[in-house]
PDB file of C-alpha atoms in Angstrom:
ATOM      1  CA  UNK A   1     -12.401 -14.369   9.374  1.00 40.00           C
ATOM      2  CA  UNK A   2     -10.577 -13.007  12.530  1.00 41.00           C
ATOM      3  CA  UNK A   3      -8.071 -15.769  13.174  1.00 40.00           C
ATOM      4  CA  UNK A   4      -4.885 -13.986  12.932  1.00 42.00           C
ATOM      5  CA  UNK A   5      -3.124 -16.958  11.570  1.00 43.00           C
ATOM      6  CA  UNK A   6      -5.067 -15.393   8.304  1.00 48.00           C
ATOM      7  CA  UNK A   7      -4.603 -12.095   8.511  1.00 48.00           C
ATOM      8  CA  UNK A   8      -0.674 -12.008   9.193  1.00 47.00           C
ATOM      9  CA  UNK A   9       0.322 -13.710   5.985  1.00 48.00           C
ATOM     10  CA  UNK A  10      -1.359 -11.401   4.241  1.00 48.00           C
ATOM     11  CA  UNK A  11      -0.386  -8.404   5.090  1.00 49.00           C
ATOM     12  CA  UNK A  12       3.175  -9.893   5.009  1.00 51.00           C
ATOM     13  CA  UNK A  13       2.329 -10.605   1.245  1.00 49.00           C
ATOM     14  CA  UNK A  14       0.814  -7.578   0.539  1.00 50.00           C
ATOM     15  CA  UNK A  15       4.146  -5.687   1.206  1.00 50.00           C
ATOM     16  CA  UNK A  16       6.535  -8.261  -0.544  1.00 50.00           C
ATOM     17  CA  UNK A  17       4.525  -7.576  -3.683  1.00 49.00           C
ATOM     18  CA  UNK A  18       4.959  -3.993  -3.538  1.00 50.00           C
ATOM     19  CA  UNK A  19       8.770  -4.985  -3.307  1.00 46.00           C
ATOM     20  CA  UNK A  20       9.150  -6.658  -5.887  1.00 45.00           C
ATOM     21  CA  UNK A  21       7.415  -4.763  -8.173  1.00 46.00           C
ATOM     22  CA  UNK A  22       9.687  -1.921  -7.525  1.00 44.00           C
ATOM     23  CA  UNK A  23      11.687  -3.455  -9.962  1.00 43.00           C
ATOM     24  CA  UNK A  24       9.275  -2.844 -12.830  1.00 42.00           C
ATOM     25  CA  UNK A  25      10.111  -0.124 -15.710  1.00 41.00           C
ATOM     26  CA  UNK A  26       7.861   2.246 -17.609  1.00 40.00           C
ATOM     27  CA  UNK A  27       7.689   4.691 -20.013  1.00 37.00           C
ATOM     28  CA  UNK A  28       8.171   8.334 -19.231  1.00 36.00           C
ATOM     29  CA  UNK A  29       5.501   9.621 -21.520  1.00 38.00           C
ATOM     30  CA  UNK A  30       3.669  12.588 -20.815  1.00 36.00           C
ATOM     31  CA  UNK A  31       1.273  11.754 -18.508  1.00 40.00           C
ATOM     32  CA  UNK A  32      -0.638  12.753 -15.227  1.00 52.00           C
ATOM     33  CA  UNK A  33       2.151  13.000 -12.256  1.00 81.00           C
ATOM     34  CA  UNK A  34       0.591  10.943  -9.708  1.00 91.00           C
ATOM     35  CA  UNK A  35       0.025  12.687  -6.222  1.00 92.00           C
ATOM     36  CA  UNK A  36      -0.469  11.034  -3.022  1.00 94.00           C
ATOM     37  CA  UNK A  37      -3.758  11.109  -1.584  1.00 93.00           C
ATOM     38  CA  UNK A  38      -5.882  12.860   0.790  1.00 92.00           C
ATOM     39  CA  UNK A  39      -4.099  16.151  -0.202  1.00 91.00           C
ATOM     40  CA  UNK A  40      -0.589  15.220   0.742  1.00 94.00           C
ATOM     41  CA  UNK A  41       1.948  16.412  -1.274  1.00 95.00           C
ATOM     42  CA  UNK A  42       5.596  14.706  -1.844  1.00 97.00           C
ATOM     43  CA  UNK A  43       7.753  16.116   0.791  1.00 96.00           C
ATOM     44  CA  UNK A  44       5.566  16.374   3.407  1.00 97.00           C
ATOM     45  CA  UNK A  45       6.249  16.299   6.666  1.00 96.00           C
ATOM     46  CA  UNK A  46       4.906  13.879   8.938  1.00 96.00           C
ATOM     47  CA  UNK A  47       3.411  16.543  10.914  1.00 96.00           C
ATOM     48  CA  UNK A  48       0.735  17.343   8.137  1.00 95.00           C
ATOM     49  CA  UNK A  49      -0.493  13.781   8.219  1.00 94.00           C
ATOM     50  CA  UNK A  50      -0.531  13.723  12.169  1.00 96.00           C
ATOM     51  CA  UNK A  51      -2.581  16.988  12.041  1.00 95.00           C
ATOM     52  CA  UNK A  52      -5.048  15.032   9.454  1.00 93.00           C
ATOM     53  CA  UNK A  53      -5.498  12.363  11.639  1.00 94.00           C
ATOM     54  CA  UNK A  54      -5.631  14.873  14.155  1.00 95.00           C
ATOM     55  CA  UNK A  55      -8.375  16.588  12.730  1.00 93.00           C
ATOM     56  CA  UNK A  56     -10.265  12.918  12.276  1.00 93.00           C
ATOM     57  CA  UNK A  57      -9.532  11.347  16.105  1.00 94.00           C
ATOM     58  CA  UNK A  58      -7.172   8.678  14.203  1.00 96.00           C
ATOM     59  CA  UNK A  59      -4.513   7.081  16.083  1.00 97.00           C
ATOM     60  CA  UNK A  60      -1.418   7.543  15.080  1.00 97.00           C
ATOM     61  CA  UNK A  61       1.566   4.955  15.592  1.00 97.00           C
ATOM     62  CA  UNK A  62       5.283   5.666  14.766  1.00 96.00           C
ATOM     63  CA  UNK A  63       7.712   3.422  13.888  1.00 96.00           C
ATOM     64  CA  UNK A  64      11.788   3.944  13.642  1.00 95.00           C
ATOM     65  CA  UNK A  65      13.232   0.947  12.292  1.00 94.00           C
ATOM     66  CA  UNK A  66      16.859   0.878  13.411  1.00 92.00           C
ATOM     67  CA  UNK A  67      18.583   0.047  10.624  1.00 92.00           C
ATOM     68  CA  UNK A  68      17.344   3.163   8.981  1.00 92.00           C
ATOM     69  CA  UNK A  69      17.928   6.061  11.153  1.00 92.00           C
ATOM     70  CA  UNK A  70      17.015   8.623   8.449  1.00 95.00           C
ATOM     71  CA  UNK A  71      13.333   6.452   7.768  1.00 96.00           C
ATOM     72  CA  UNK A  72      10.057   7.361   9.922  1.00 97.00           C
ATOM     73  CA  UNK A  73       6.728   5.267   9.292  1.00 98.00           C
ATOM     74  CA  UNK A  74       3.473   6.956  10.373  1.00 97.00           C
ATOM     75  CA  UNK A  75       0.546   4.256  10.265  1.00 98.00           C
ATOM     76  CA  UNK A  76      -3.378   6.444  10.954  1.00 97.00           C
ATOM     77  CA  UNK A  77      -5.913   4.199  11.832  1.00 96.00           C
ATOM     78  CA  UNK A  78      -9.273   4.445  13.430  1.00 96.00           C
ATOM     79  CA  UNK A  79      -9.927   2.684  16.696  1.00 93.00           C
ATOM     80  CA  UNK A  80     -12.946   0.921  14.769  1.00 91.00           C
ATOM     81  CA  UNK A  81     -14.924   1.281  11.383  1.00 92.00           C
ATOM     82  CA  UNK A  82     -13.235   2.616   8.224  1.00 94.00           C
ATOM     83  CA  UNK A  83     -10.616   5.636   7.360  1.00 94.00           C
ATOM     84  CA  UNK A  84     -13.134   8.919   6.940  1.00 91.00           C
ATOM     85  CA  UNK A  85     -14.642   9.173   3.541  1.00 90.00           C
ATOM     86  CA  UNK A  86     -13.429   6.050   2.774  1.00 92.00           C
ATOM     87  CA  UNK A  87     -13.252   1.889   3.280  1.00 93.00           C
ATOM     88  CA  UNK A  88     -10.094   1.781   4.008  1.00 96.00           C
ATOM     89  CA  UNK A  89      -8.813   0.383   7.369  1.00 96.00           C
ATOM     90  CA  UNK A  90      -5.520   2.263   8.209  1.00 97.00           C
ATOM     91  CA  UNK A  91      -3.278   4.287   5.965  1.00 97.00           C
ATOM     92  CA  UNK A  92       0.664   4.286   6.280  1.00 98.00           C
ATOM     93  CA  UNK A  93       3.215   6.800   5.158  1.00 98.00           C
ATOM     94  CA  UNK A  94       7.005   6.746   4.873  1.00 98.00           C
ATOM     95  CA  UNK A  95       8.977   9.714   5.567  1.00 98.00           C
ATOM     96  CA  UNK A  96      12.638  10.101   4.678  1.00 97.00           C
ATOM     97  CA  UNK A  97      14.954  12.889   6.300  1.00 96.00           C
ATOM     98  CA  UNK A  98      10.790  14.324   7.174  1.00 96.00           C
ATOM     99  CA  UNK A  99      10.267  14.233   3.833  1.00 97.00           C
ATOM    100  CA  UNK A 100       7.164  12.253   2.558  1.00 98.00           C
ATOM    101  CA  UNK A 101       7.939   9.277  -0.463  1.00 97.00           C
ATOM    102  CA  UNK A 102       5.710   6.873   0.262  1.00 98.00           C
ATOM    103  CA  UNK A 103       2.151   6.483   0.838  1.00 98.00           C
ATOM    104  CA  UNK A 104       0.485   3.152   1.104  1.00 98.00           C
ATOM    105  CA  UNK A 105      -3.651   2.766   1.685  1.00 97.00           C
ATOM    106  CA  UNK A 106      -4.600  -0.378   3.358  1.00 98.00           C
ATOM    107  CA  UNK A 107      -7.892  -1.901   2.729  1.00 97.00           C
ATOM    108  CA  UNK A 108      -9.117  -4.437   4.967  1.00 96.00           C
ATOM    109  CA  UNK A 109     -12.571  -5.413   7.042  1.00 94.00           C
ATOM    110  CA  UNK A 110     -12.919  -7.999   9.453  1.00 91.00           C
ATOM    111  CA  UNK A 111     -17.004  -8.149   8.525  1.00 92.00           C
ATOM    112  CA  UNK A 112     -16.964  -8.850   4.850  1.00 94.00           C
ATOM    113  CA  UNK A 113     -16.015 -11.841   3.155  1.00 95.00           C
ATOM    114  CA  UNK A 114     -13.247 -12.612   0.803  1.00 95.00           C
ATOM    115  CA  UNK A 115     -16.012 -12.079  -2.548  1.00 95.00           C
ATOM    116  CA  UNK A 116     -16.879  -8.751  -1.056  1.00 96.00           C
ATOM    117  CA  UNK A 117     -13.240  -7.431  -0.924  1.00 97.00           C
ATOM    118  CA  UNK A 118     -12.482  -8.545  -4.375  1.00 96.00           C
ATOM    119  CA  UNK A 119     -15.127  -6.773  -5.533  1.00 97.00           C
ATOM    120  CA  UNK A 120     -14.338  -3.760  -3.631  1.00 97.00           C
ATOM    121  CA  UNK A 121     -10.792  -4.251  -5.296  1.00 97.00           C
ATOM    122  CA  UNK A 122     -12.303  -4.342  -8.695  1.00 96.00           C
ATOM    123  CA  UNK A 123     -14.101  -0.707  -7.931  1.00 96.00           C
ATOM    124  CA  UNK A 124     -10.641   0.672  -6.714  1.00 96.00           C
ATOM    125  CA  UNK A 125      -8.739  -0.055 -10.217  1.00 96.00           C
ATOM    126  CA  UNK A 126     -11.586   0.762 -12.073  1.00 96.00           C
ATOM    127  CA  UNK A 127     -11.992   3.950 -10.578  1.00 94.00           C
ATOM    128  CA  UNK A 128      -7.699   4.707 -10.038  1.00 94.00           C
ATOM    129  CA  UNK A 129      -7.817   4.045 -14.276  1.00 94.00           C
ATOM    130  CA  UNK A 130     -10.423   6.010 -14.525  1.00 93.00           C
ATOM    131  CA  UNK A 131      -8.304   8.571 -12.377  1.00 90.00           C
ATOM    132  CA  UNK A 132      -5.089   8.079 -13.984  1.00 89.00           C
ATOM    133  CA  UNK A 133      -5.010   5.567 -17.149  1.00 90.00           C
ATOM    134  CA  UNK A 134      -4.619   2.128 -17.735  1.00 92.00           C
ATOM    135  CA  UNK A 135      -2.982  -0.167 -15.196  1.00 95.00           C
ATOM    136  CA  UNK A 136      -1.082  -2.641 -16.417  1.00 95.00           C
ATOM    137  CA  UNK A 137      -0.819  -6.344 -14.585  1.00 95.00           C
ATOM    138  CA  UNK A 138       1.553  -8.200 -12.847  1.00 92.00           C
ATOM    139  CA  UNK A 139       1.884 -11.852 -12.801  1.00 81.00           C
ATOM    140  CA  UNK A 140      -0.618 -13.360 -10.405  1.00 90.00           C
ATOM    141  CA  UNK A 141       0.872 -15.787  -8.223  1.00 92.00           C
ATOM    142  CA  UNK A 142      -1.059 -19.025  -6.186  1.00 93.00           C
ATOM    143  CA  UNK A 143       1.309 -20.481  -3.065  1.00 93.00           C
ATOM    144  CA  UNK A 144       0.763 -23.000  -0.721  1.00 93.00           C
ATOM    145  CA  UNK A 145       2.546 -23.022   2.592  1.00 90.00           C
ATOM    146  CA  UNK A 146       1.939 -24.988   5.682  1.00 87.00           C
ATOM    147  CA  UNK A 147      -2.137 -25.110   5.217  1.00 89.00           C
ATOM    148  CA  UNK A 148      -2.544 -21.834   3.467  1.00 93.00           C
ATOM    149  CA  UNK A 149      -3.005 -21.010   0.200  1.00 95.00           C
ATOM    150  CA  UNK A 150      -2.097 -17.705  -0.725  1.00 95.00           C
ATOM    151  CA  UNK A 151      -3.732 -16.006  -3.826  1.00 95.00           C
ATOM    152  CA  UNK A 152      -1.737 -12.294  -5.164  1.00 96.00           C
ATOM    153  CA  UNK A 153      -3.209  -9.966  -7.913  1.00 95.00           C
ATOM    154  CA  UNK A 154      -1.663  -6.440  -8.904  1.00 96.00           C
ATOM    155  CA  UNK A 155      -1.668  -3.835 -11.070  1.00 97.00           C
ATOM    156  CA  UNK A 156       0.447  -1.152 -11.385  1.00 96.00           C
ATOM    157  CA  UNK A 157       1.223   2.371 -13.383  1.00 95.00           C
ATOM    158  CA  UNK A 158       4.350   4.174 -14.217  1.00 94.00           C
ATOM    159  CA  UNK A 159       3.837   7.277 -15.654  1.00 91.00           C
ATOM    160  CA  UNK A 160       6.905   8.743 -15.245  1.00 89.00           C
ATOM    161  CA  UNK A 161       9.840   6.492 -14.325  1.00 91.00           C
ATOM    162  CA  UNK A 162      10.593   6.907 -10.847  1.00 94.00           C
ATOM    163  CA  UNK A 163       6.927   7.806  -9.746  1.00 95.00           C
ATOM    164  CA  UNK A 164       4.274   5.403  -9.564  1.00 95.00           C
ATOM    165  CA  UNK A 165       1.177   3.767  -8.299  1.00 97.00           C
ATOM    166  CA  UNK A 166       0.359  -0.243  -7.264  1.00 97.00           C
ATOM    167  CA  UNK A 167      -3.107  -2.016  -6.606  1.00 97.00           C
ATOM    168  CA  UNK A 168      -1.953  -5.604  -4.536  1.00 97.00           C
ATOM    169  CA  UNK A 169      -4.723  -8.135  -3.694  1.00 97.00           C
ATOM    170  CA  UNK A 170      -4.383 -10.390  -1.260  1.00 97.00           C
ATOM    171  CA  UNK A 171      -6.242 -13.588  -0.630  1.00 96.00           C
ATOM    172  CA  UNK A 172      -5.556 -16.198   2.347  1.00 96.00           C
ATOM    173  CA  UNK A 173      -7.494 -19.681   2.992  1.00 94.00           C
ATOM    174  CA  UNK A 174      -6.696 -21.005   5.878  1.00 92.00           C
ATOM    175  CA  UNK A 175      -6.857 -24.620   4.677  1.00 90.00           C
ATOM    176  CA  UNK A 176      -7.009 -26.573   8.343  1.00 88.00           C
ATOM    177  CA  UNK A 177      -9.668 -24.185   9.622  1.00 88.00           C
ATOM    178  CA  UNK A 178     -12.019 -23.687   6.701  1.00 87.00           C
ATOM    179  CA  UNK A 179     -11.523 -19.794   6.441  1.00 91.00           C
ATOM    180  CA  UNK A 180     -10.524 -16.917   3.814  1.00 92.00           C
ATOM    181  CA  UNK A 181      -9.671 -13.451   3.815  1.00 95.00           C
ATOM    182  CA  UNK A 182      -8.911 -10.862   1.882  1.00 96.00           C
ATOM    183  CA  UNK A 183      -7.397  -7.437   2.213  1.00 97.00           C
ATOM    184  CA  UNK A 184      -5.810  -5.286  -0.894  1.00 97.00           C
ATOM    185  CA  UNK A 185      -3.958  -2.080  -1.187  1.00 97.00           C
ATOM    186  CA  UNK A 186      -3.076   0.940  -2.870  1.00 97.00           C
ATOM    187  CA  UNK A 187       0.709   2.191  -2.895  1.00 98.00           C
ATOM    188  CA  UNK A 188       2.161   5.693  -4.260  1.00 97.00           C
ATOM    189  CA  UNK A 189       5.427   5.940  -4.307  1.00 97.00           C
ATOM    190  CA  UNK A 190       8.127   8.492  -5.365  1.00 96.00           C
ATOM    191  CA  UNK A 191      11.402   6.830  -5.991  1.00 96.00           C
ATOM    192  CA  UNK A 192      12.939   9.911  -7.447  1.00 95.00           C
ATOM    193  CA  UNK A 193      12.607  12.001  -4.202  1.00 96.00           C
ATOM    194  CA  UNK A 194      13.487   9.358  -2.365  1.00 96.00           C
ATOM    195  CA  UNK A 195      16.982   8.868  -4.443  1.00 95.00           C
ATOM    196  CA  UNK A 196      17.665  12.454  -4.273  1.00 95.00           C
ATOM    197  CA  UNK A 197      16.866  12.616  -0.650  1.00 95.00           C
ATOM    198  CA  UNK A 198      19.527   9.460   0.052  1.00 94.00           C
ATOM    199  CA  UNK A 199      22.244  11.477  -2.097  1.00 93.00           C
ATOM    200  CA  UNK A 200      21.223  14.616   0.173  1.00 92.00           C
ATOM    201  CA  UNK A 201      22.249  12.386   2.809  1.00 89.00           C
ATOM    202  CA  UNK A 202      25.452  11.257   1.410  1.00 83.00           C
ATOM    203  CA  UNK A 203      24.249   7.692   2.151  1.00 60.00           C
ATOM    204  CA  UNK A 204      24.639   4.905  -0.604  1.00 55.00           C
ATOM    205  CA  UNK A 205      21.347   4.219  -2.421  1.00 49.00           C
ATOM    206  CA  UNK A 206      19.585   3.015  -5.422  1.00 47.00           C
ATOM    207  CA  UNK A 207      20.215   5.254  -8.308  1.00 45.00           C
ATOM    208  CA  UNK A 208      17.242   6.191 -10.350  1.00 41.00           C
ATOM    209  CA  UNK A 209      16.249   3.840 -13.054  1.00 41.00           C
TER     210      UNK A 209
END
């Protein structure tokens, strides 16, 4: 389960799904406006999530990519064991001119098996419908690429176009060695903020959909 030529393509995957799926519409009906978790707020700054992890003894890691100046990526993960008050493994968020857009919880556990994190994936979108309404799914995709076979669920809710929230499942078998695992996670996203923040900046951009 801890062979990284597993655990790489998934996480790879994980990301491209949330991607593409950027691409899908929905309805603007009046409905729940979907906040970011563990009482962030859109906007933040990344010093509010470096206090929380603060606050838990998480380590925090900072990334700059340089082709985005403007773009600041704040991954919180404990050293071992799960997120506080949760099961998740690490959790990432994307800041934009300091101002939070993106917040993306990663579920992953190098002690349970593939069954066990589909299940736990299965409690997540029950209880995120329960939370914010029915989820509706994406096309589930099967690969197979150089001895791994790579297995994608996801789910996804648009309440108000511009602002939404994704479930991605991830499954890997590594075909050669006999081994699977799965991770999954949980992305909010404000495209809206992020637009106006990229007009702020007088820097070309996506316009809102």
């Amino acid at each position: 389960m801890n062979h990284p030529g597993v655990r790489r393509p998934a996480a790879r995957t994980i990301r491209t799904i949330a991607i593409i799926c950027l691409a899908f519409g929905g309805s603007a009906k009046g409905q729940a406006i979907i906040e970011p978790p563990f009482g962030l707020r859109w906007g933040d700054s990344p010093q509010k999530l470096i206090d929380w992890a603060a606050k838990h003894s998480l380590d925090v890691n900072l990334s700059l990519p340089g082709d985005q100046p403007a773009l600041r990526i704040l991954r919180i993960q404990p050293k071992k064991g799960p997120v506080p008050d949760t099961k998740a493994g690490a959790v990432e968020g994307r800041f934009l001119a300091g101002k939070l857009f993106e917040v993306t919880v990663h579920y992953f556990d190098p002690d349970a098996t593939s069954e066990i994190m589909a299940a736990r994936f299965q409690e997540t979108r029950h209880q995120i419908t329960a939370e914010q309404g029915k989820l509706i799914a994406n096309q589930q995709q099967r690969t197979v690429d150089d001895q791994f076979v790579t297995r994608t669920e996801s789910f996804h809710r648009e309440p108000v176009r511009g602002l939404f929230i994704l479930l991605a499942f991830t499954e890997v078998e590594d075909l050669l060695r006999g081994k699977r695992e799965a991770r999954y996670s949980v992305i909010y996203r404000n495209d809206n903020l992020k637009a106006e923040i990229t007009r702020s900046l007088g820097q070309p951009g996506i316009p809102p959909r």
